[in-house]
PDB file of C-alpha atoms in Angstrom:
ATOM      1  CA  UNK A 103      85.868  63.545 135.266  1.00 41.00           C
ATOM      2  CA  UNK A 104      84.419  60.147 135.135  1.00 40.00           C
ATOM      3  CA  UNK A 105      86.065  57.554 132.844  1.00 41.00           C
ATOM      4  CA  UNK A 106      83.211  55.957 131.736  1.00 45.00           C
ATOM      5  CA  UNK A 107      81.953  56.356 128.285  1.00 45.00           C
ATOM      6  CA  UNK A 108      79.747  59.199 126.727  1.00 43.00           C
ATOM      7  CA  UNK A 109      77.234  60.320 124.675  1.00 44.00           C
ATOM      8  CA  UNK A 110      78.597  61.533 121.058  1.00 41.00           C
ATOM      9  CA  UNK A 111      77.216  64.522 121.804  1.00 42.00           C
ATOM     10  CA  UNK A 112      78.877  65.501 125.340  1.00 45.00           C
ATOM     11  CA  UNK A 113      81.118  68.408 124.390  1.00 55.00           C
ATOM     12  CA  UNK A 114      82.219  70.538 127.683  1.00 83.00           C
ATOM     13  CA  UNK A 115      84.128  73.329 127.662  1.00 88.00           C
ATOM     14  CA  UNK A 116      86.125  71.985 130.514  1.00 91.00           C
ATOM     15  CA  UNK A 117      86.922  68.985 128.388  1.00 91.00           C
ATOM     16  CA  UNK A 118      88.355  71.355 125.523  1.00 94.00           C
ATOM     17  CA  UNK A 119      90.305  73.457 127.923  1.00 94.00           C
ATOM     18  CA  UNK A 120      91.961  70.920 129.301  1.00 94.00           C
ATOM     19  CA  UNK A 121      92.651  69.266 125.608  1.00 94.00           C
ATOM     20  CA  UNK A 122      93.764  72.947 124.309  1.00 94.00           C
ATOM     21  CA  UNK A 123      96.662  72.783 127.210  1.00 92.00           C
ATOM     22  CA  UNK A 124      97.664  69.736 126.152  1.00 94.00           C
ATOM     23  CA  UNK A 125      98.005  71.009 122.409  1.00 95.00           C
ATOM     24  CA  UNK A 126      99.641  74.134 123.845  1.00 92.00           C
ATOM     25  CA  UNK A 127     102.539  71.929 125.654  1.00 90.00           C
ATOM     26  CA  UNK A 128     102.890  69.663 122.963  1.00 91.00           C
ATOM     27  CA  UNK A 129     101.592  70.686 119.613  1.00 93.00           C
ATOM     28  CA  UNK A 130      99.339  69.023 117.326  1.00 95.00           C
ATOM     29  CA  UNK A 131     102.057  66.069 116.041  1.00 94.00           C
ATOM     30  CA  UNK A 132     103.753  65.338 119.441  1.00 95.00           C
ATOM     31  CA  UNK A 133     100.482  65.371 121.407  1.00 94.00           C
ATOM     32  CA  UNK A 134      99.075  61.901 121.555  1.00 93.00           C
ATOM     33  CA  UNK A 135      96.037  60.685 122.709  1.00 92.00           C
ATOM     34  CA  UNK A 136      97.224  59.374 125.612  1.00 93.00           C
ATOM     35  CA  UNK A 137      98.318  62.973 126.519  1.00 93.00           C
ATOM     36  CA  UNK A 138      94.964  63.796 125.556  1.00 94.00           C
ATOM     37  CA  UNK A 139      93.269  61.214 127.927  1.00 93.00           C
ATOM     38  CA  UNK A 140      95.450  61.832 130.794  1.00 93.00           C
ATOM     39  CA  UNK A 141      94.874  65.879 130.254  1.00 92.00           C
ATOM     40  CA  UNK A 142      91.133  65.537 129.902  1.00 91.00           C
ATOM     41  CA  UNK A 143      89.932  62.604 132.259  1.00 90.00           C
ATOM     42  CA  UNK A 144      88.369  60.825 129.568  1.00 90.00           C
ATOM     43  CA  UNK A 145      88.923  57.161 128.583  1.00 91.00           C
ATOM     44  CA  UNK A 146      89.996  56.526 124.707  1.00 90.00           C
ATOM     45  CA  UNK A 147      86.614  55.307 123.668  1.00 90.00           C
ATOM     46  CA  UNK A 148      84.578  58.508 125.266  1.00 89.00           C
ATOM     47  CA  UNK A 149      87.337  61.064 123.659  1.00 88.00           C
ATOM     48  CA  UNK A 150      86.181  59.785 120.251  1.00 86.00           C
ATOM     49  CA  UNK A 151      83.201  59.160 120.828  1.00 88.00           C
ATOM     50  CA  UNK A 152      82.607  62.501 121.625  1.00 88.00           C
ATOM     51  CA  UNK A 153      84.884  64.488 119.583  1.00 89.00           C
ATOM     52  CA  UNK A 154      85.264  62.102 116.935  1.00 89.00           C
ATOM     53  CA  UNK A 155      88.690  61.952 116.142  1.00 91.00           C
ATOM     54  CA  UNK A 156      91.880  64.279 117.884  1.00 94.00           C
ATOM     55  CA  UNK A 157      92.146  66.494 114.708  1.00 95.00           C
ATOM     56  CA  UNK A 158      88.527  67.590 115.381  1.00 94.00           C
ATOM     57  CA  UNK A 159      89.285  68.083 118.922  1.00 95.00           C
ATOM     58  CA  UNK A 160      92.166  70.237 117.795  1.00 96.00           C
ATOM     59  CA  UNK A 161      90.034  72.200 115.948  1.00 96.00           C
ATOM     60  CA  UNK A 162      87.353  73.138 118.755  1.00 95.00           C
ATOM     61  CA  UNK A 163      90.490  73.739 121.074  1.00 96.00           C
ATOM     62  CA  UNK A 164      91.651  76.394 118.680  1.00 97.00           C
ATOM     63  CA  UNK A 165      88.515  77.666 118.062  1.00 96.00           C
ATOM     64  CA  UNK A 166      88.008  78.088 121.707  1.00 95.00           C
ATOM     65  CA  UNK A 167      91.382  80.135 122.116  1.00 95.00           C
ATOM     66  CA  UNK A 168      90.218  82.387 118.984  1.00 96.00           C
ATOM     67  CA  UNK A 169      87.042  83.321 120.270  1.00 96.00           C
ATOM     68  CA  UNK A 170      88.382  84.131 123.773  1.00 94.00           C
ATOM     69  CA  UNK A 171      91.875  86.076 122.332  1.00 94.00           C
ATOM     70  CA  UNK A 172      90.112  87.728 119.857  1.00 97.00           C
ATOM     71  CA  UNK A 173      87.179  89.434 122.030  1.00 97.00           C
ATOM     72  CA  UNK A 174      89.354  90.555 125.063  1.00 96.00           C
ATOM     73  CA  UNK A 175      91.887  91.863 122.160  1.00 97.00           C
ATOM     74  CA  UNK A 176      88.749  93.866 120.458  1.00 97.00           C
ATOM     75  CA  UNK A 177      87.416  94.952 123.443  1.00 98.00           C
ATOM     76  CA  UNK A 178      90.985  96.711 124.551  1.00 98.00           C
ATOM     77  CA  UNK A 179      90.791  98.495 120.809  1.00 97.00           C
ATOM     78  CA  UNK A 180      86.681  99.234 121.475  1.00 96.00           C
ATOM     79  CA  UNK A 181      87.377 101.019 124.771  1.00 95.00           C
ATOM     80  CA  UNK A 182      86.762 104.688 125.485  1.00 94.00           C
ATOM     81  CA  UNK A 183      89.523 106.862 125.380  1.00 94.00           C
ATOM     82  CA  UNK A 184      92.523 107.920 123.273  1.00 96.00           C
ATOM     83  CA  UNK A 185      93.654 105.541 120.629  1.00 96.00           C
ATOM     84  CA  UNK A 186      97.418 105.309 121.452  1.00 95.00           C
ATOM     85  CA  UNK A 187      96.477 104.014 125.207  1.00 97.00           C
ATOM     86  CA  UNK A 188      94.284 101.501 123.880  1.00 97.00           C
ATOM     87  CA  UNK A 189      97.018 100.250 121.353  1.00 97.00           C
ATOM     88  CA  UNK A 190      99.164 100.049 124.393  1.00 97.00           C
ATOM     89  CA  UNK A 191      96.617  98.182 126.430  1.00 98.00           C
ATOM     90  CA  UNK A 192      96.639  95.315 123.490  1.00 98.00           C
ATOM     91  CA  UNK A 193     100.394  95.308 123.952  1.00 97.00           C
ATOM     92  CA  UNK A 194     100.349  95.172 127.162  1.00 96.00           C
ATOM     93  CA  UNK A 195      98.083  92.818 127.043  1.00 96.00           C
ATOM     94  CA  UNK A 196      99.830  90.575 124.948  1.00 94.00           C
ATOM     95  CA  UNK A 197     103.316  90.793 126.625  1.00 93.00           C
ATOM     96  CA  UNK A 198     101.181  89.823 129.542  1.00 91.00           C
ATOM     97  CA  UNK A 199      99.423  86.888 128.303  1.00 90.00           C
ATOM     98  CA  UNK A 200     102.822  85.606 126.713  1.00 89.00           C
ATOM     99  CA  UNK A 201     105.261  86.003 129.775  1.00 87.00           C
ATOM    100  CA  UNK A 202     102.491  85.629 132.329  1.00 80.00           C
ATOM    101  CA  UNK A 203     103.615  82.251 134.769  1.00 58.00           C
ATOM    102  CA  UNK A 204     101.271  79.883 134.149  1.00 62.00           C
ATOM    103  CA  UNK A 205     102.138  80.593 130.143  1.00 60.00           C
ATOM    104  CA  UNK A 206     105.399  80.877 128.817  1.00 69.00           C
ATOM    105  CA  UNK A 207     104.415  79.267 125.291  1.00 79.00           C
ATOM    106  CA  UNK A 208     103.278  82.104 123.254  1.00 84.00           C
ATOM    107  CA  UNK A 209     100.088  81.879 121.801  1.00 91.00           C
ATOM    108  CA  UNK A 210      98.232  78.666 120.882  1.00 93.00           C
ATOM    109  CA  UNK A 211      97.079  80.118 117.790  1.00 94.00           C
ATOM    110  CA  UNK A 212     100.339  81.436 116.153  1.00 94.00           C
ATOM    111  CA  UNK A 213     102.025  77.919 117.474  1.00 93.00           C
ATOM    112  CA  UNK A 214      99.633  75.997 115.561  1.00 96.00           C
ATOM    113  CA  UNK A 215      99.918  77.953 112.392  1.00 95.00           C
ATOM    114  CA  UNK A 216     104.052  77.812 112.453  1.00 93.00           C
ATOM    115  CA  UNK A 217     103.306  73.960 112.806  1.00 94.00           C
ATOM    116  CA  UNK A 218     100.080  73.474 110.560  1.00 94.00           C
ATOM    117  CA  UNK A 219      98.474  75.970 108.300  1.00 91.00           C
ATOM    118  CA  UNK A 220     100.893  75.277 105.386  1.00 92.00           C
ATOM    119  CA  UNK A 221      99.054  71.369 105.361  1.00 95.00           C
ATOM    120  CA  UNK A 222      96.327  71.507 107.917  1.00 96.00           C
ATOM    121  CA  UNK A 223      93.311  73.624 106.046  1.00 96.00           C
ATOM    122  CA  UNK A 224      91.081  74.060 109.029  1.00 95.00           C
ATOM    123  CA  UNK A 225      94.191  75.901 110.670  1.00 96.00           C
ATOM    124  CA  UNK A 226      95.216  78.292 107.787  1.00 96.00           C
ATOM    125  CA  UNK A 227      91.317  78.820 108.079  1.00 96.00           C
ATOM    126  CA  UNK A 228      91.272  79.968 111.479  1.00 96.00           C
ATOM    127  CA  UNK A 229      94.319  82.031 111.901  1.00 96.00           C
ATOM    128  CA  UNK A 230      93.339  83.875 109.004  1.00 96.00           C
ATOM    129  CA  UNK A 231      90.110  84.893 110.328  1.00 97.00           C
ATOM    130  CA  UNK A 232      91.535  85.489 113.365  1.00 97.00           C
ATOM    131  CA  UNK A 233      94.140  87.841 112.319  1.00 97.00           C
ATOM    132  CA  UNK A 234      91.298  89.479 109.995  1.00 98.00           C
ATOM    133  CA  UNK A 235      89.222  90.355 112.857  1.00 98.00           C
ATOM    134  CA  UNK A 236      92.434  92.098 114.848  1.00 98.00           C
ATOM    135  CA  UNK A 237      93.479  94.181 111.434  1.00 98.00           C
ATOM    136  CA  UNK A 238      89.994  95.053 110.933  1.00 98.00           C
ATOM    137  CA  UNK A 239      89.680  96.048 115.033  1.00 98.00           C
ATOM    138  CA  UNK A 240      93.070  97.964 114.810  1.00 98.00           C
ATOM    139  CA  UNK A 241      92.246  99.814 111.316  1.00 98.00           C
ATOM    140  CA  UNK A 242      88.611 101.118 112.975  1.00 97.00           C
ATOM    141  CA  UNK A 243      90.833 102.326 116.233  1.00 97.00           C
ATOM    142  CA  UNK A 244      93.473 104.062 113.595  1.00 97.00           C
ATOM    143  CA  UNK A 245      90.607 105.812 111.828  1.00 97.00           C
ATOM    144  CA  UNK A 246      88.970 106.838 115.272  1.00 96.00           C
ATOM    145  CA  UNK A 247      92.790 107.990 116.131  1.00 96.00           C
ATOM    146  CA  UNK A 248      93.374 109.983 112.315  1.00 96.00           C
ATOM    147  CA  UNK A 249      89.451 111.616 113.408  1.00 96.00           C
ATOM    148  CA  UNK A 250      90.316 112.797 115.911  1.00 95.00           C
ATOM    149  CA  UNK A 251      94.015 114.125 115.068  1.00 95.00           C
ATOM    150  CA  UNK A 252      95.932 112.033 117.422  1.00 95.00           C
ATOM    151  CA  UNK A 253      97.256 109.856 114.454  1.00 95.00           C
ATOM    152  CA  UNK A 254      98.864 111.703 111.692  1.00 93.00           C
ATOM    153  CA  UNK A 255      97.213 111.099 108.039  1.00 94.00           C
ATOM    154  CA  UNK A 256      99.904 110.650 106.039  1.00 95.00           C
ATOM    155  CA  UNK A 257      99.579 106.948 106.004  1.00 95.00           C
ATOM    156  CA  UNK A 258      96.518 105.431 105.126  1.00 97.00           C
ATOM    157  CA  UNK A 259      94.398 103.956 108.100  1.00 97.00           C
ATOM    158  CA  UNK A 260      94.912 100.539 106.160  1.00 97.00           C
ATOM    159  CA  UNK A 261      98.899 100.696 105.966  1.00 97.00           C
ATOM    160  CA  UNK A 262      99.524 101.589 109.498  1.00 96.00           C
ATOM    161  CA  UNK A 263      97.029  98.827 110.833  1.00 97.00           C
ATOM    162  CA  UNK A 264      99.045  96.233 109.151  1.00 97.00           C
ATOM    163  CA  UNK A 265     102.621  97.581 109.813  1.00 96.00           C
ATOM    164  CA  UNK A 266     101.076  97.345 113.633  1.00 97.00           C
ATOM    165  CA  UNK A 267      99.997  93.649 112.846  1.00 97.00           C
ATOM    166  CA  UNK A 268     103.072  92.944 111.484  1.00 96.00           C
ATOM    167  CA  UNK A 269     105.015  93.890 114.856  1.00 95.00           C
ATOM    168  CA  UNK A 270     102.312  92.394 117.050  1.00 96.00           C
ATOM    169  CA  UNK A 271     102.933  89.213 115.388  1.00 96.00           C
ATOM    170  CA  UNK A 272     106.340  89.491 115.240  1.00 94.00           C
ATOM    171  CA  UNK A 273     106.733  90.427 118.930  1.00 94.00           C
ATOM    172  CA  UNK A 274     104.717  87.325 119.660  1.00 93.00           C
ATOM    173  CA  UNK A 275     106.752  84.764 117.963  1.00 93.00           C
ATOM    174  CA  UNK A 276     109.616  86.755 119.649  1.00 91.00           C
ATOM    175  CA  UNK A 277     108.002  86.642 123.017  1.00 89.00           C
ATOM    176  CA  UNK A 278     107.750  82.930 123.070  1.00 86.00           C
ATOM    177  CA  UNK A 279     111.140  81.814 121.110  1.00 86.00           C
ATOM    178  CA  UNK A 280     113.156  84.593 122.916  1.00 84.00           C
ATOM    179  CA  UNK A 281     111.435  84.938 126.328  1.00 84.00           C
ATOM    180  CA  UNK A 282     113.087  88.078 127.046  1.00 89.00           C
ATOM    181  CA  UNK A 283     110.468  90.664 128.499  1.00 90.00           C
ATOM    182  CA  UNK A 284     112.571  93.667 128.175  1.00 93.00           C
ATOM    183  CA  UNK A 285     113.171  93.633 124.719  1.00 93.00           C
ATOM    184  CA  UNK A 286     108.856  93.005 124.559  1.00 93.00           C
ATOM    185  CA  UNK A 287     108.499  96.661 126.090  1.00 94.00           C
ATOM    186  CA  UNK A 288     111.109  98.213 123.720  1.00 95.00           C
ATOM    187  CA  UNK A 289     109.759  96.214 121.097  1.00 93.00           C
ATOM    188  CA  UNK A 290     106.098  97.594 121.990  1.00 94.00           C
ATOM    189  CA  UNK A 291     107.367 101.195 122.767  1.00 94.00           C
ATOM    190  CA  UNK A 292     109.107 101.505 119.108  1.00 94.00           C
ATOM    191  CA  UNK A 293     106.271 100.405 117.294  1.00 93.00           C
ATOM    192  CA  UNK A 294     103.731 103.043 119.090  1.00 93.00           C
ATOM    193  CA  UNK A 295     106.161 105.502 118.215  1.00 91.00           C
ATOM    194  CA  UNK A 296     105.976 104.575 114.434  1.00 86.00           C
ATOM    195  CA  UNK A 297     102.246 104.482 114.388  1.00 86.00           C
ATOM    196  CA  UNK A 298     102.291 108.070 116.115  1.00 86.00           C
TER     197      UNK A 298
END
């Protein structure tokens, strides 16, 4: 990417890809704009110019991730076929995304809310509509799953969508402090065997 400077309104994708890995590596407070500069190709004057400062930037970077994450992790709970395979295939999914080689950080998302949402608004914001989206996703599948008698009704749809939540999050933080891959599969097997 050229150096040179650019119009306010310039915002490319490729520009906010290449900022979001440098938030990923670094987080938010140790990611300076020199990172930011060297990541992205742009100059000082054409980062602000076009994004208008590096919190804003921040902020389309993690939008960006959500709106990626959060459709390929709906469309694995919108597929055809029996619920507890497609819970599985968002496991699976996610033990994939966080131990795959080119990422071994977790996810952007939860990292910026561990470092941000208690202070940074626009964060909190995001992760909570993010996570909103996935209960709501999960509690549809669940009710498809209790409709068709492959999940027990005993629990409410509700309840066992967020006890899932709770251990998809959970294995994620795991997955990136821990880095063990192993203990991701048991962790993913046990809680399939609680929801069924």
């Amino acid at each position: 990417m050229s150096k040179s400077g650019r119009p306010r309104e310039f915002k490319d994708t490729a520009v906010i890809d290449a900022a979001m890995e440098s938030f990923w590596a670094n987080g938010y407070e140790a990611c300076s704009t020199e990172d930011l500069c060297k990541q992205t190709g742009l100059g000082r004057g054409s980062l602000y110019n076009a994004y208008g400062s590096k919190h804003e930037l921040y902020e389309q970077a993690l939008l960006r991730y959500h709106e990626t994450g959060i459709q390929a992790q709906i469309e694995i709970l919108n597929r055809q076929g029996p619920v507890k395979d497609r819970l599985r295939a968002l496991l699976d999914w996610a033990i994939q995304e966080d131990f795959s080689n080119e990422n071994r950080r977790g996810c952007l998302l939860i990292n910026a809310a561990m470092e941000r949402a208690q202070r940074d608004p626009a964060v909190e914001r995001l992760f909570k509509r993010h996570v909103d989206l996935l209960e709501q996703a999960l509690q549809q599948a669940i009710e498809a799953g209790q409709l068709s008698g492959e999940i027990s009704r005993t629990h409410q749809a509700s309840d066992l969508a967020r006890l899932f939540l709770s251990n998809y999050y959970g294995l994620r933080v795991l997955n990136a402090a821990a880095q063990n891959r192993e203990r991701a599969v048991q962790m993913g097997n046990a809680t399939l065997e609680i929801v069924f």
